[in-house]
mmCIF file of C-alpha atoms in Angstrom:
data_model
loop_
_atom_site.group_PDB
_atom_site.id
_atom_site.type_symbol
_atom_site.label_atom_id
_atom_site.label_comp_id
_atom_site.label_asym_id
_atom_site.label_seq_id
_atom_site.Cartn_x
_atom_site.Cartn_y
_atom_site.Cartn_z
ATOM 1 C CA MET A 1 -21.159 82.172 -199.773
ATOM 2 C CA ARG A 2 -19.236 86.020 -198.687
ATOM 3 C CA SER A 3 -18.582 84.681 -195.075
ATOM 4 C CA ARG A 4 -16.787 81.783 -196.924
ATOM 5 C CA VAL A 5 -14.559 84.031 -198.931
ATOM 6 C CA ILE A 6 -13.611 86.323 -195.957
ATOM 7 C CA VAL A 7 -12.667 83.347 -193.658
ATOM 8 C CA LYS A 8 -10.704 82.475 -196.796
ATOM 9 C CA CYS A 9 -8.916 85.612 -196.943
ATOM 10 C CA ARG A 10 -8.316 86.399 -193.553
ATOM 11 C CA LYS A 11 -6.189 83.406 -193.359
ATOM 12 C CA TRP A 12 -4.348 83.998 -196.281
ATOM 13 C CA PHE A 13 -3.687 87.545 -194.771
ATOM 14 C CA GLY A 14 -2.617 86.324 -191.972
ATOM 15 C CA TYR A 15 -0.184 83.775 -193.697
ATOM 16 C CA PHE A 16 1.487 86.074 -195.513
ATOM 17 C CA GLY A 17 1.726 88.602 -192.611
ATOM 18 C CA GLU A 18 3.766 85.892 -190.522
ATOM 19 C CA LYS A 19 5.955 85.534 -193.651
ATOM 20 C CA ILE A 20 6.357 89.394 -193.845
ATOM 21 C CA MET A 21 7.319 89.361 -190.221
ATOM 22 C CA GLU A 22 10.319 86.282 -190.445
ATOM 23 C CA TRP A 23 11.981 88.184 -193.258
ATOM 24 C CA LEU A 24 12.141 91.316 -191.631
ATOM 25 C CA HIS A 25 13.228 89.990 -188.544
ATOM 26 C CA THR A 26 15.813 87.994 -191.149
ATOM 27 C CA ILE A 27 17.179 90.715 -192.360
ATOM 28 C CA ARG A 28 17.340 92.961 -189.543
ATOM 29 C CA TYR A 29 19.532 89.965 -187.646
ATOM 30 C CA ARG A 30 21.346 90.293 -190.846
ATOM 31 C CA ALA A 31 22.244 93.728 -190.955
ATOM 32 C CA ILE A 32 22.971 94.211 -187.638
ATOM 33 C CA PRO A 33 26.492 93.698 -186.451
ATOM 34 C CA ALA A 34 26.494 90.849 -183.777
ATOM 35 C CA LYS A 35 28.436 93.254 -181.776
ATOM 36 C CA ARG A 36 25.588 95.834 -181.041
ATOM 37 C CA THR A 37 22.929 92.776 -180.483
ATOM 38 C CA ARG A 38 25.282 91.373 -177.624
ATOM 39 C CA ASN A 39 23.715 90.572 -174.047
ATOM 40 C CA ASN A 40 24.569 92.569 -171.086
ATOM 41 C CA LEU A 41 24.982 89.320 -168.977
ATOM 42 C CA ILE A 42 28.765 89.041 -167.620
ATOM 43 C CA GLU A 43 29.946 85.852 -166.060
ATOM 44 C CA GLU A 44 32.893 86.942 -163.908
ATOM 45 C CA TYR A 45 35.043 84.251 -162.897
ATOM 46 C CA ILE A 46 37.881 84.629 -159.905
ATOM 47 C CA ILE A 47 39.999 81.149 -159.679
ATOM 48 C CA HIS A 48 42.474 80.712 -157.064
ATOM 49 C CA GLU A 49 46.006 80.902 -158.524
ATOM 50 C CA ARG A 50 46.945 77.201 -157.126
ATOM 51 C CA TYR A 51 44.270 75.817 -159.604
ATOM 52 C CA ALA A 52 44.581 78.534 -162.814
ATOM 53 C CA GLY A 53 47.150 76.452 -164.365
ATOM 54 C CA GLU A 54 45.189 72.524 -163.929
ATOM 55 C CA PRO A 55 44.399 71.523 -167.106
ATOM 56 C CA TYR A 56 40.502 70.345 -165.531
ATOM 57 C CA VAL A 57 40.109 74.263 -164.965
ATOM 58 C CA LYS A 58 41.164 75.463 -168.584
ATOM 59 C CA GLU A 59 39.148 72.783 -170.205
ATOM 60 C CA PHE A 60 36.150 74.397 -167.694
ATOM 61 C CA LEU A 61 36.848 77.779 -168.765
ATOM 62 C CA LYS A 62 37.325 77.230 -172.230
ATOM 63 C CA GLU A 63 33.632 75.641 -172.772
ATOM 64 C CA ARG A 64 31.956 78.170 -170.792
ATOM 65 C CA THR A 65 33.915 80.986 -172.920
ATOM 66 C CA ASP A 66 32.361 78.635 -175.893
ATOM 67 C CA LYS A 67 28.822 78.572 -174.334
ATOM 68 C CA ALA A 68 29.154 82.695 -173.891
ATOM 69 C CA ILE A 69 30.224 83.331 -177.482
ATOM 70 C CA MET A 70 27.234 81.310 -178.779
ATOM 71 C CA ASN A 71 25.161 82.744 -176.428
ATOM 72 C CA ARG A 72 26.419 86.215 -177.028
ATOM 73 C CA TYR A 73 27.129 87.174 -173.406
ATOM 74 C CA CYS A 74 30.832 88.047 -171.817
ATOM 75 C CA ILE A 75 33.016 86.190 -169.175
ATOM 76 C CA LYS A 76 35.824 87.635 -167.377
ATOM 77 C CA ILE A 77 38.491 85.760 -165.751
ATOM 78 C CA LYS A 78 40.996 86.552 -162.868
ATOM 79 C CA THR A 79 42.810 85.455 -160.385
ATOM 80 C CA GLU A 80 43.443 85.666 -157.062
ATOM 81 C CA GLN A 81 45.528 84.397 -154.199
ATOM 82 C CA GLN A 82 43.797 81.342 -152.197
ATOM 83 C CA LYS A 83 42.740 83.012 -148.414
ATOM 84 C CA ASP A 84 41.944 79.495 -145.928
ATOM 85 C CA THR A 85 42.414 76.548 -146.626
ATOM 86 C CA ALA A 86 41.694 74.914 -143.046
ATOM 87 C CA ASN A 87 37.977 75.033 -143.430
ATOM 88 C CA GLN A 88 38.146 72.745 -146.788
ATOM 89 C CA ASN A 89 40.289 70.125 -145.422
ATOM 90 C CA ARG A 90 38.174 68.687 -142.866
ATOM 91 C CA GLU A 91 34.976 68.409 -145.943
ATOM 92 C CA ASN A 92 35.374 66.169 -148.871
ATOM 93 C CA TYR A 93 36.013 68.792 -151.333
ATOM 94 C CA GLU A 94 38.103 71.725 -152.262
ATOM 95 C CA GLU A 95 36.760 75.382 -153.092
ATOM 96 C CA ILE A 96 38.763 76.674 -156.558
ATOM 97 C CA GLY A 97 37.130 79.900 -157.163
ATOM 98 C CA ARG A 98 34.132 81.772 -157.305
ATOM 99 C CA VAL A 99 31.654 82.801 -160.412
ATOM 100 C CA MET A 100 29.038 86.144 -160.302
ATOM 101 C CA LEU A 101 26.639 86.297 -162.805
ATOM 102 C CA LEU A 102 26.133 90.039 -163.383
ATOM 103 C CA ARG A 103 23.868 91.969 -165.365
ATOM 104 C CA LYS A 104 24.893 96.042 -166.077
ATOM 105 C CA LYS A 105 27.229 95.984 -163.127
ATOM 106 C CA SER A 106 24.438 94.526 -161.000
ATOM 107 C CA LEU A 107 24.679 91.123 -158.893
ATOM 108 C CA ILE A 108 22.263 88.725 -159.931
ATOM 109 C CA ASP A 109 23.999 85.513 -158.090
ATOM 110 C CA GLU A 110 27.016 84.195 -156.835
ATOM 111 C CA ALA A 111 28.396 80.608 -156.341
ATOM 112 C CA THR A 112 31.168 79.139 -155.430
ATOM 113 C CA LEU A 113 33.759 76.991 -157.875
ATOM 114 C CA ILE A 114 33.687 73.441 -156.507
ATOM 115 C CA ILE A 115 36.289 70.419 -156.951
ATOM 116 C CA LYS A 116 35.951 66.691 -154.884
ATOM 117 C CA ASN A 117 38.758 65.643 -153.400
ATOM 118 C CA ASP A 118 38.357 61.836 -155.378
ATOM 119 C CA ASN A 119 40.350 63.240 -158.261
ATOM 120 C CA SER A 120 37.261 63.352 -160.550
ATOM 121 C CA ASN A 121 38.285 66.621 -161.675
ATOM 122 C CA LEU A 122 34.967 67.665 -161.779
ATOM 123 C CA ILE A 123 33.895 71.477 -161.381
ATOM 124 C CA TYR A 124 30.983 72.277 -160.431
ATOM 125 C CA TRP A 125 28.766 74.928 -158.735
ATOM 126 C CA LYS A 126 27.689 75.389 -155.263
ATOM 127 C CA PHE A 127 24.955 78.745 -154.816
ATOM 128 C CA ASN A 128 25.718 80.818 -152.287
ATOM 129 C CA LYS A 129 22.156 81.489 -150.466
#
C-alpha cells in the first residue's frame, strides 16, 4: 500500500515539475526581448554587381532575409565587381556571388552562389571544399 502511494506521488510531482518548467520558460521568453536572445550566426552574401539588380536575385535574398528573421540570425549583403568570366563561359553555369557563414567573426563555411545558363533562374549553393 505504501509503495503505491509513493509511486503515485512521484508521478504527480514529476508532472507538476514539468508544468512549472514550461511556465518558467514561457515567462522568460516573453520577458526578455528578442534582440537580446539573437543568435551569433551571420550569413554574409557577396553578390556581383552585374546580378545585384536582377529580380530573381532580389527574390532569393528576400526569402533568405525572411528565414533569418524567423530564426533570429543576421544577414549582411554586399556587392562587388566580378573578376573573371572566361572560366565560367566554358561550363554550364555562372557564378553570381559568394556566401559565408560566420559565428562571432569566425568562418564556419563558404559557398559559391551558382545559376545555370538555361534561364531557369534557380540559385543554388556550391560548397567550397
